[in-house]
């Protein structure tokens, strides 16, 4: 009789352990899915990872005419697609608080209508929250006709509260292809 009781207790303990392991596995799986949107929210709030705001900023500050910051512009392609993508100029001297416009030039090198989307990044990441865009081609996907080339403006302002030790900021865009567009 004691053998049956020990065996029953062991089976019950094994079932309990399996139940707990299944619950833990389901919890870890759900947590893994939740990490991506949580990380995105964290990066949007803090500017971590060099992310900038994806909403247009408003100009309310007066320029800090006592200093200038060099803004470098960089462009990257996602590794596939038929795109040319580059900034019109590599650097610009700006005064914090003053509004500036800079153009990037993109060209669809294919014989198809393509949609592209640019993802911005600012370095150093700690100043990303001080880089505000009032207008940007990165806010919406861009549709290009075959072989079309266009200037794509970004209108920006550096927050006058940018730390005084920062004298250089890099704005980089990575351009991704969204694939061919269905017939219009």
CSV table of C-alpha atoms in Angstrom, one decimal, residues 76-184:
chain,number,residue,atom,x,y,z
A,76,UNK,CA,22.2,53.6,-45.9
A,77,UNK,CA,20.3,51.1,-48.1
A,78,UNK,CA,18.7,48.0,-46.6
A,79,UNK,CA,20.9,45.7,-48.7
A,80,UNK,CA,18.5,44.9,-51.5
A,81,UNK,CA,16.3,46.7,-54.0
A,82,UNK,CA,17.1,49.0,-56.8
A,83,UNK,CA,17.6,52.3,-55.0
A,84,UNK,CA,20.0,55.2,-55.0
A,85,UNK,CA,19.8,57.2,-51.8
A,86,UNK,CA,22.1,59.9,-50.5
A,87,UNK,CA,22.1,63.3,-48.8
A,88,UNK,CA,22.5,66.5,-50.9
A,89,UNK,CA,25.3,67.6,-48.6
A,90,UNK,CA,27.3,65.7,-45.9
A,91,UNK,CA,27.4,68.4,-43.2
A,92,UNK,CA,25.7,71.5,-42.1
A,93,UNK,CA,26.5,74.0,-39.4
A,94,UNK,CA,23.3,74.8,-37.4
A,95,UNK,CA,22.4,77.0,-34.4
A,96,UNK,CA,20.2,75.2,-31.8
A,97,UNK,CA,16.7,76.6,-31.9
A,98,UNK,CA,16.8,77.6,-35.6
A,99,UNK,CA,14.8,75.8,-38.3
A,100,UNK,CA,16.7,74.1,-41.1
A,101,UNK,CA,15.9,72.2,-44.3
A,102,UNK,CA,18.0,69.5,-45.8
A,103,UNK,CA,17.2,67.3,-48.8
A,104,UNK,CA,18.0,63.6,-49.4
A,105,UNK,CA,17.8,62.4,-53.0
A,106,UNK,CA,16.3,59.0,-53.8
A,107,UNK,CA,16.0,57.2,-57.1
A,108,UNK,CA,14.1,54.1,-58.0
A,109,UNK,CA,16.5,52.3,-60.4
A,110,UNK,CA,14.0,49.6,-61.4
A,111,UNK,CA,11.4,49.3,-64.1
A,112,UNK,CA,8.7,48.8,-61.5
A,113,UNK,CA,6.7,51.1,-59.2
A,114,UNK,CA,8.3,50.7,-55.8
A,115,UNK,CA,7.6,52.0,-52.3
A,116,UNK,CA,10.4,52.9,-50.0
A,117,UNK,CA,10.5,53.8,-46.3
A,118,UNK,CA,13.2,55.6,-44.4
A,119,UNK,CA,14.0,54.9,-40.8
A,120,UNK,CA,16.0,57.7,-39.0
A,121,UNK,CA,18.6,57.4,-36.4
A,122,UNK,CA,20.6,60.0,-34.5
A,123,UNK,CA,24.0,59.6,-33.0
A,124,UNK,CA,25.0,60.1,-30.2
A,125,UNK,CA,21.8,58.4,-29.1
A,126,UNK,CA,21.7,60.5,-25.9
A,127,UNK,CA,20.8,63.6,-27.9
A,128,UNK,CA,18.2,62.0,-30.2
A,129,UNK,CA,15.4,63.6,-28.1
A,130,UNK,CA,16.9,67.0,-28.9
A,131,UNK,CA,16.7,66.4,-32.7
A,132,UNK,CA,13.2,67.4,-33.7
A,133,UNK,CA,11.7,67.1,-37.2
A,134,UNK,CA,8.9,69.4,-38.3
A,135,UNK,CA,8.6,67.8,-41.7
A,136,UNK,CA,10.2,64.5,-42.9
A,137,UNK,CA,9.9,62.1,-45.8
A,138,UNK,CA,10.4,59.4,-43.1
A,139,UNK,CA,6.9,60.0,-41.7
A,140,UNK,CA,5.2,58.1,-44.5
A,141,UNK,CA,6.2,55.5,-47.1
A,142,UNK,CA,7.2,57.0,-50.4
A,143,UNK,CA,6.0,55.6,-53.7
A,144,UNK,CA,8.2,56.0,-56.7
A,145,UNK,CA,7.4,55.5,-60.4
A,146,UNK,CA,9.9,53.5,-62.5
A,147,UNK,CA,13.3,55.3,-62.7
A,148,UNK,CA,11.9,58.3,-60.8
A,149,UNK,CA,14.2,60.5,-58.8
A,150,UNK,CA,13.1,63.0,-56.3
A,151,UNK,CA,14.4,65.3,-53.6
A,152,UNK,CA,13.0,64.4,-50.2
A,153,UNK,CA,13.2,67.2,-47.6
A,154,UNK,CA,13.6,66.9,-43.9
A,155,UNK,CA,12.9,70.1,-41.9
A,156,UNK,CA,14.5,70.0,-38.4
A,157,UNK,CA,15.5,71.9,-35.4
A,158,UNK,CA,18.0,71.1,-32.7
A,159,UNK,CA,16.5,71.8,-29.3
A,160,UNK,CA,18.4,74.7,-27.6
A,161,UNK,CA,18.5,72.5,-24.5
A,162,UNK,CA,20.9,70.2,-26.3
A,163,UNK,CA,23.9,69.7,-23.9
A,164,UNK,CA,26.6,72.3,-24.4
A,165,UNK,CA,29.4,69.7,-24.8
A,166,UNK,CA,27.7,68.3,-27.9
A,167,UNK,CA,29.2,69.9,-31.0
A,168,UNK,CA,28.5,67.2,-33.6
A,169,UNK,CA,25.3,65.2,-34.3
A,170,UNK,CA,24.8,62.6,-37.0
A,171,UNK,CA,21.4,62.1,-38.7
A,172,UNK,CA,21.3,58.8,-40.6
A,173,UNK,CA,18.5,57.3,-42.6
A,174,UNK,CA,18.3,53.7,-43.7
A,175,UNK,CA,16.1,53.3,-46.7
A,176,UNK,CA,14.1,50.1,-47.0
A,177,UNK,CA,12.1,48.9,-50.0
A,178,UNK,CA,8.5,48.0,-49.6
A,179,UNK,CA,8.3,46.0,-52.8
A,180,UNK,CA,6.5,46.6,-56.1
A,181,UNK,CA,3.2,48.5,-55.8
A,182,UNK,CA,0.0,47.0,-57.3
A,183,UNK,CA,-1.4,48.6,-60.4
A,184,UNK,CA,-3.0,51.9,-59.8
